[in-house]
Structure formats: C-alpha cells, structure tokens
Amino acid sequence: MNFIKLYGRVFTMLGPEQRLGTFLALANILLAVAQFAEPILFGKIVDALVTAQAEKRVPSTNDLLTLLIAWAAFGLFTIAAGVTLALHADRLAHRRRLGIVTNYFEHVLQLPLAYHGGTHSGRLMKVMLQGADTLWGLWLSFFRDHFAAFIAMIVLLPIAVYLNWRLGSLLVGLLIVFAILTSYVLRRTEKLQLGVERYQSDLAERTSDALGNIALIQSFTRADAEVRDVRNVANKVLAAQLPVLSWWAVVSVLTRAATTITILSIFLVGTWLHIQGLVTIGEIVTFVNIAGMFVGKLEQAVAFTNRLVLDAPRLKEFFDVLDAAPAVRDKPGATDLGHPKGLVEFEEVSLSYDGKRAAVSDLSFRVEPGETIAVVGETGAGKSTALAILHRAFDPQHGTVKIDGHDIRDVTLVSLRRNIGVVFQEALLFNRSIEDNLKIGRPNATQDEIMMALERAQATEFIQRTPEGLQANVGERGRALSGGERQRLAIARALLKDPPILILDEATSALDATTETKVKAALDEVMKGRTTFVIAHRLATIRNADRIFVFHEGKIVEQGSFDELVKLDGRFASLARAQFMVAETAKAEAVPVKRAD
C-alpha cells in the first residue's frame, strides 16, 4: 500500500469520530496560518526600530503598539488552539483505539474456521494490538502536531516567496534537495521494514505457541531449546531493524544539518541583498525566523514520515486481516428461524474447497425430527464437511440445505446456530468459571436449569467436590479439569442450550473406558428428542443409531441400520470386521500375568 492509500485508509478508520477529525483538521490549518504571524510581525518591529534609529529618534508608541498587540493576540491564539487540539486529539485517539480493537475482534470471530486453521492465534493477537496502537499513535500525533507541520510547510513557502522571492527561492531549493534525499531513504527502508515485521510475527507466533503448550515443553525438557529459538528470532528482528534505523539516523543528521545550512544561507544571502538595497534588516530577521520555523516543521514532517514507514507493514497486516471477508454472512432480508422441530434435508449438495476435488458431491438425504444418524467413513470422506455445511461454516456451491422446509441461507446465522448444538471431540472451554462456560449458549439460564443440565450430564459429582462449586475457574482450555470432566461440561452446555438439532463429533473417542461409560450415559440424555448426527470412528458406539450414513469420496455410498449394513456385506461391513477383528485379536493375545509364588 503506498503512502497516499495508507493515509486514506487510516483516516477512514475514524468512523463516528470523522466529524471531530474534520474539525481538528480545520483547527490545524488556522493554527498553522497563525504561527506565521510571529516572524512577520517580529520583522516589522525590527524594521520600525531600525528606521527610528536611522532617523535618530526614539520609537513612538504608534510605531510599535499595533504590532505588539497583534503579536500578543496571535500568540495567545496559538497557545489556546494548541491546548484545544491536544485535548481533543487525545480523546479522539483513545476512543477510536478501543473502538478499533472491538471491531477487529468482532470481525475476526466471524472469519471462517478455514481462515483460523491457517492463521496462528498469536499472530492475530499481535496484529490486533500493534495495529490498534499504531492507529492510535498516528491519529494522536497527526492531529496534535504533524498536520499543522504539513500545512505550515505548504503555506510557508508561498508566503516566503511573496515576501521576498530571492530568499523564498532559497528555501524552496533547500526543500527540494531535502525531499530528494528523504525519498531515497524511503525507498531503501520500506522493503527492509517489511522483513522486520515478518520476523516480529514469527516471534509472536513462537512465544504464543510455546505458552499454549507449556505441559509439552516441560515434559520433554524443551524450555532451553524454545528459549534459544525465540532468542534466535529476536536476534533476526534486531539484525533486520538496525539497517532501517541506520538510514533514518542519516536523515536525522541531514535534518539537523539543514537547520545550520538554511540559517547560515539566509544570513549570507540576506546580508549581500541588504548591501545591494534589496532587503531590509527586518526582512532578514523575518526570514531567519521563517527558516527556523521551516526547519522545525520539516523535522516534524520527517519524524511523522519515519514513523509511517516503520508502521506501514503493521498497518498492512492489520488491514489485510480486516479485508479478509467472512465466507458466510446473512443475506439481505434474512429471517429468524424460530424454534424448528428438527427436520433436516440435503438436496444435491456439492462443495469443493479448491475447485478441483469435491469435498461432498450431490449429497441428498432427509432426516426426520428426533432421528439419530451416525456418520462414518474414512478420513477425508466428507463427514465433517457435510455437517459443517449444516451449521453454515461453509455454503455449498450447489444444492440446498433445509431445516423444517426453510433454506438455511434465508435465515439469520444467529437463529440457525442457536438451534444447532455441537459437542466436539475436544471440549472447548474458556478460562472462566464453570457457570460462565455453561451459560455460553444460554446466558439467561437459571440456577435450577443449570443444575438440572449438570445432573443429566453426570457432572454434579465433580462439581460438588470443588470448594468454589460453579464459580470454580476451569483454567486455560479447561486444563484444571480432567478430560471426562471437560466433556461432561460440554454435554451439560449442550443440554442447557436445548437445541432441536445436535452434532456429536467423536465426543467419546479420547476417553478411558470408565469415563466413556459416564459420558455415554450423558450423551443418551442429551440426544433424547433431538435430531442428532453422530460422527464416529469406533463403530461399536453407534449400534443404536436409527440410521448409519457411510461416506466415501464425498458421497453416501451406503445407509441403513447397523445390522442391515453388516448383512449388506459392503464397505461398512468391511470396516466393522476390521475393527472387531483387531479388538478380538488384541483380546486373544493378552496373556494373564501369573502371581509369583
């Protein structure tokens, strides 16, 4: 993104503060114009004093009073305007920073699971925080200082040329030389800074990844290795950043040298012009002051440009995330689904992730309310994709999915997902209290409803053992609980939500036999009276399903009850024989240990 587009994008992010931003911009223009009155009035006062001295008389009050009053008035105005700008610029920047953080957070939560699968959460956090801080800093400095500096430079040069075209031309020439040098540095540092940000993102991802897997690091004694890797990345960040800083150090030196060169040039050229009778002493004093102001504004402009170059890659990352469009969104006029009975229909549904290989192809089936459907098949057969389409994680390229006769694309996402509960293979819990985690799907649930859901989910036992009860914190990702306890909480959460349609994604596969028995009892409760889809790899867990859908290469190749599919002696029967033969072989090979005499 070039600077002009970047500037434009930064200031469109002001949102509801755009009116205040416009007011501050106009105030900056007035402030910049008012600041030029000081050197001009100073020069005129000097001319009045020099004239009086030349005429060998004391300067009269009439000679100086008007100029001094005007000077005082402009000075007071610049002080008042500066304080007002600083106050309101601070408030604007802080308000919009918090607004940007919440808007970014809302946007990221709406991005598809496929996006999150390919983007590290640590990077998203780094982009959010650095992007918001960068925007805050740019708004604050721009409206408080730097916009006035740019306006001053734009206004200053024409005024300088108007006052004395010879000295004014000298200032213009110095500006052109400086602009060329600065432009050269910009081109050299822009790509270098992109490399710095790539290393910064790597650093954020590595540290976040390590902190999220602290148990793995400690059990495999990886702490030293992880620290060494992070230190290596930090060294790369520093190595990439130093050349950028070196270039901008050169610009800083040039800027400071410009102060001396400009003022010295004004004195030398002004003195020669005064000898020729082409300028007055007051005009020389005016131009010396203008030159000092000009160099000061130039330093501010360069500092702002420097900051923008350093921040541009961060802003680009931030805007790239904001520009990532949600794969699924409400269509105009979408209606509320209400509380359906749970009739689910797929009509010739097809979806391909890459446009080459179909994830599901011409998928058609009808599931009656309250029916339990088991979904089986090898990895990549399309099971998870089909059910992801049901709750609109993706929209199919072809075909229609209906719930109670309503096309799910015609109803709001909120009302659709409110009516579908999901119990994942890994129980997903927030680092909050048990009660907060249970209320995720139903914030207004009463204590009696919560306790009923926990009882049906076989979860009251371990909660009663906890001194804090429902207020106990489950830890990051539920690590304060065992796997079975986490899973029973997830089931209680689904019961409390009370959706007419339920998806169970391998909800017992990672549990031991004893815990699995408790969780299966809880699942039997949650499945009662609901249309339920059970994704299963262990076929023994789906014997009681009303129907079994066997997926292969994105299609349902077999369907029926457990016994019907075994008698069919097709793909499902082969899977069943393979699993049961493995289990029987393992059982037969188990040798009992004899007690030593």
PDB file of C-alpha atoms in Angstrom, residues 4-109:
ATOM      1  CA  ILE A   4      -1.427   8.051  -0.039  1.00  0.00           C
ATOM      2  CA  LYS A   5      -3.668   4.970   0.107  1.00  0.00           C
ATOM      3  CA  LEU A   6      -2.367   4.162   3.552  1.00  0.00           C
ATOM      4  CA  TYR A   7      -3.143   7.667   4.783  1.00  0.00           C
ATOM      5  CA  GLY A   8      -6.617   7.475   3.302  1.00  0.00           C
ATOM      6  CA  ARG A   9      -7.293   4.103   4.900  1.00  0.00           C
ATOM      7  CA  VAL A  10      -6.029   5.261   8.301  1.00  0.00           C
ATOM      8  CA  PHE A  11      -8.396   8.209   8.380  1.00  0.00           C
ATOM      9  CA  THR A  12     -11.425   6.291   7.122  1.00  0.00           C
ATOM     10  CA  MET A  13     -10.974   4.230  10.296  1.00  0.00           C
ATOM     11  CA  LEU A  14     -12.065   7.257  12.329  1.00  0.00           C
ATOM     12  CA  GLY A  15     -15.644   6.089  11.864  1.00  0.00           C
ATOM     13  CA  PRO A  16     -18.029   8.060  14.115  1.00  0.00           C
ATOM     14  CA  GLU A  17     -15.187  10.439  15.023  1.00  0.00           C
ATOM     15  CA  GLN A  18     -14.822  11.751  11.458  1.00  0.00           C
ATOM     16  CA  ARG A  19     -16.690  14.970  12.249  1.00  0.00           C
ATOM     17  CA  LEU A  20     -14.358  15.710  15.151  1.00  0.00           C
ATOM     18  CA  GLY A  21     -11.408  14.768  12.914  1.00  0.00           C
ATOM     19  CA  THR A  22     -12.564  17.296  10.310  1.00  0.00           C
ATOM     20  CA  PHE A  23     -12.879  19.985  12.994  1.00  0.00           C
ATOM     21  CA  LEU A  24      -9.372  19.237  14.265  1.00  0.00           C
ATOM     22  CA  ALA A  25      -8.010  19.387  10.714  1.00  0.00           C
ATOM     23  CA  LEU A  26      -9.542  22.847  10.169  1.00  0.00           C
ATOM     24  CA  ALA A  27      -8.207  23.986  13.550  1.00  0.00           C
ATOM     25  CA  ASN A  28      -4.749  22.789  12.496  1.00  0.00           C
ATOM     26  CA  ILE A  29      -4.963  24.908   9.338  1.00  0.00           C
ATOM     27  CA  LEU A  30      -5.870  28.017  11.337  1.00  0.00           C
ATOM     28  CA  LEU A  31      -3.097  27.285  13.820  1.00  0.00           C
ATOM     29  CA  ALA A  32      -0.541  26.831  11.037  1.00  0.00           C
ATOM     30  CA  VAL A  33      -1.517  30.159   9.434  1.00  0.00           C
ATOM     31  CA  ALA A  34      -1.461  31.959  12.793  1.00  0.00           C
ATOM     32  CA  GLN A  35       2.036  30.710  13.558  1.00  0.00           C
ATOM     33  CA  PHE A  36       3.444  32.667  10.588  1.00  0.00           C
ATOM     34  CA  ALA A  37       2.277  35.950  12.032  1.00  0.00           C
ATOM     35  CA  GLU A  38       5.020  35.836  14.681  1.00  0.00           C
ATOM     36  CA  PRO A  39       8.104  36.025  12.409  1.00  0.00           C
ATOM     37  CA  ILE A  40       6.420  38.539  10.093  1.00  0.00           C
ATOM     38  CA  LEU A  41       5.403  40.836  12.964  1.00  0.00           C
ATOM     39  CA  PHE A  42       8.830  40.416  14.553  1.00  0.00           C
ATOM     40  CA  GLY A  43      10.474  41.535  11.330  1.00  0.00           C
ATOM     41  CA  LYS A  44       8.217  44.590  11.081  1.00  0.00           C
ATOM     42  CA  ILE A  45       9.034  45.565  14.691  1.00  0.00           C
ATOM     43  CA  VAL A  46      12.745  45.309  13.914  1.00  0.00           C
ATOM     44  CA  ASP A  47      12.261  47.496  10.808  1.00  0.00           C
ATOM     45  CA  ALA A  48      10.385  50.071  12.915  1.00  0.00           C
ATOM     46  CA  LEU A  49      13.225  50.154  15.449  1.00  0.00           C
ATOM     47  CA  VAL A  50      15.898  50.351  12.737  1.00  0.00           C
ATOM     48  CA  THR A  51      14.018  53.166  10.979  1.00  0.00           C
ATOM     49  CA  ALA A  52      13.701  55.139  14.195  1.00  0.00           C
ATOM     50  CA  GLN A  53      17.386  54.612  14.907  1.00  0.00           C
ATOM     51  CA  ALA A  54      18.318  55.761  11.420  1.00  0.00           C
ATOM     52  CA  GLU A  55      16.235  58.880  11.927  1.00  0.00           C
ATOM     53  CA  LYS A  56      17.931  59.371  15.297  1.00  0.00           C
ATOM     54  CA  ARG A  57      14.700  59.372  17.295  1.00  0.00           C
ATOM     55  CA  VAL A  58      13.011  57.237  19.947  1.00  0.00           C
ATOM     56  CA  PRO A  59      10.391  54.894  18.512  1.00  0.00           C
ATOM     57  CA  SER A  60       6.900  56.181  19.221  1.00  0.00           C
ATOM     58  CA  THR A  61       4.074  54.185  20.748  1.00  0.00           C
ATOM     59  CA  ASN A  62       2.171  54.459  17.462  1.00  0.00           C
ATOM     60  CA  ASP A  63       5.073  52.755  15.695  1.00  0.00           C
ATOM     61  CA  LEU A  64       5.022  49.661  17.912  1.00  0.00           C
ATOM     62  CA  LEU A  65       1.689  49.374  19.794  1.00  0.00           C
ATOM     63  CA  THR A  66      -0.388  47.931  16.959  1.00  0.00           C
ATOM     64  CA  LEU A  67       2.324  45.437  16.064  1.00  0.00           C
ATOM     65  CA  LEU A  68       2.801  44.344  19.688  1.00  0.00           C
ATOM     66  CA  ILE A  69      -0.959  43.912  20.248  1.00  0.00           C
ATOM     67  CA  ALA A  70      -1.258  41.857  17.067  1.00  0.00           C
ATOM     68  CA  TRP A  71       1.742  39.763  18.095  1.00  0.00           C
ATOM     69  CA  ALA A  72       0.252  39.125  21.560  1.00  0.00           C
ATOM     70  CA  ALA A  73      -3.148  38.251  20.071  1.00  0.00           C
ATOM     71  CA  PHE A  74      -1.689  35.731  17.640  1.00  0.00           C
ATOM     72  CA  GLY A  75       0.487  34.273  20.405  1.00  0.00           C
ATOM     73  CA  LEU A  76      -2.466  33.780  22.748  1.00  0.00           C
ATOM     74  CA  PHE A  77      -4.497  32.251  19.918  1.00  0.00           C
ATOM     75  CA  THR A  78      -1.776  29.709  19.090  1.00  0.00           C
ATOM     76  CA  ILE A  79      -1.498  28.723  22.774  1.00  0.00           C
ATOM     77  CA  ALA A  80      -5.283  28.274  23.155  1.00  0.00           C
ATOM     78  CA  ALA A  81      -5.581  26.438  19.846  1.00  0.00           C
ATOM     79  CA  GLY A  82      -2.658  24.165  20.712  1.00  0.00           C
ATOM     80  CA  VAL A  83      -4.174  23.192  24.079  1.00  0.00           C
ATOM     81  CA  THR A  84      -7.599  22.561  22.494  1.00  0.00           C
ATOM     82  CA  LEU A  85      -6.082  20.426  19.731  1.00  0.00           C
ATOM     83  CA  ALA A  86      -4.017  18.381  22.180  1.00  0.00           C
ATOM     84  CA  LEU A  87      -7.007  17.734  24.457  1.00  0.00           C
ATOM     85  CA  HIS A  88      -9.439  16.673  21.755  1.00  0.00           C
ATOM     86  CA  ALA A  89      -6.824  14.761  19.736  1.00  0.00           C
ATOM     87  CA  ASP A  90      -6.018  12.689  22.844  1.00  0.00           C
ATOM     88  CA  ARG A  91      -9.671  11.889  23.459  1.00  0.00           C
ATOM     89  CA  LEU A  92     -10.345  11.059  19.817  1.00  0.00           C
ATOM     90  CA  ALA A  93      -7.334   8.740  19.565  1.00  0.00           C
ATOM     91  CA  HIS A  94      -8.130   6.856  22.778  1.00  0.00           C
ATOM     92  CA  ARG A  95     -11.821   6.415  21.927  1.00  0.00           C
ATOM     93  CA  ARG A  96     -11.080   5.140  18.438  1.00  0.00           C
ATOM     94  CA  ARG A  97      -8.338   2.804  19.645  1.00  0.00           C
ATOM     95  CA  LEU A  98     -10.825   0.946  21.841  1.00  0.00           C
ATOM     96  CA  GLY A  99     -13.396   1.025  19.045  1.00  0.00           C
ATOM     97  CA  ILE A 100     -10.880  -0.427  16.587  1.00  0.00           C
ATOM     98  CA  VAL A 101      -9.950  -3.241  18.993  1.00  0.00           C
ATOM     99  CA  THR A 102     -13.578  -4.284  19.469  1.00  0.00           C
ATOM    100  CA  ASN A 103     -14.382  -4.005  15.743  1.00  0.00           C
ATOM    101  CA  TYR A 104     -11.320  -6.081  14.836  1.00  0.00           C
ATOM    102  CA  PHE A 105     -12.226  -8.672  17.468  1.00  0.00           C
ATOM    103  CA  GLU A 106     -15.798  -8.906  16.165  1.00  0.00           C
ATOM    104  CA  HIS A 107     -14.551  -9.256  12.583  1.00  0.00           C
ATOM    105  CA  VAL A 108     -12.032 -11.991  13.421  1.00  0.00           C
ATOM    106  CA  LEU A 109     -14.666 -14.010  15.291  1.00  0.00           C
TER     107      LEU A 109
END
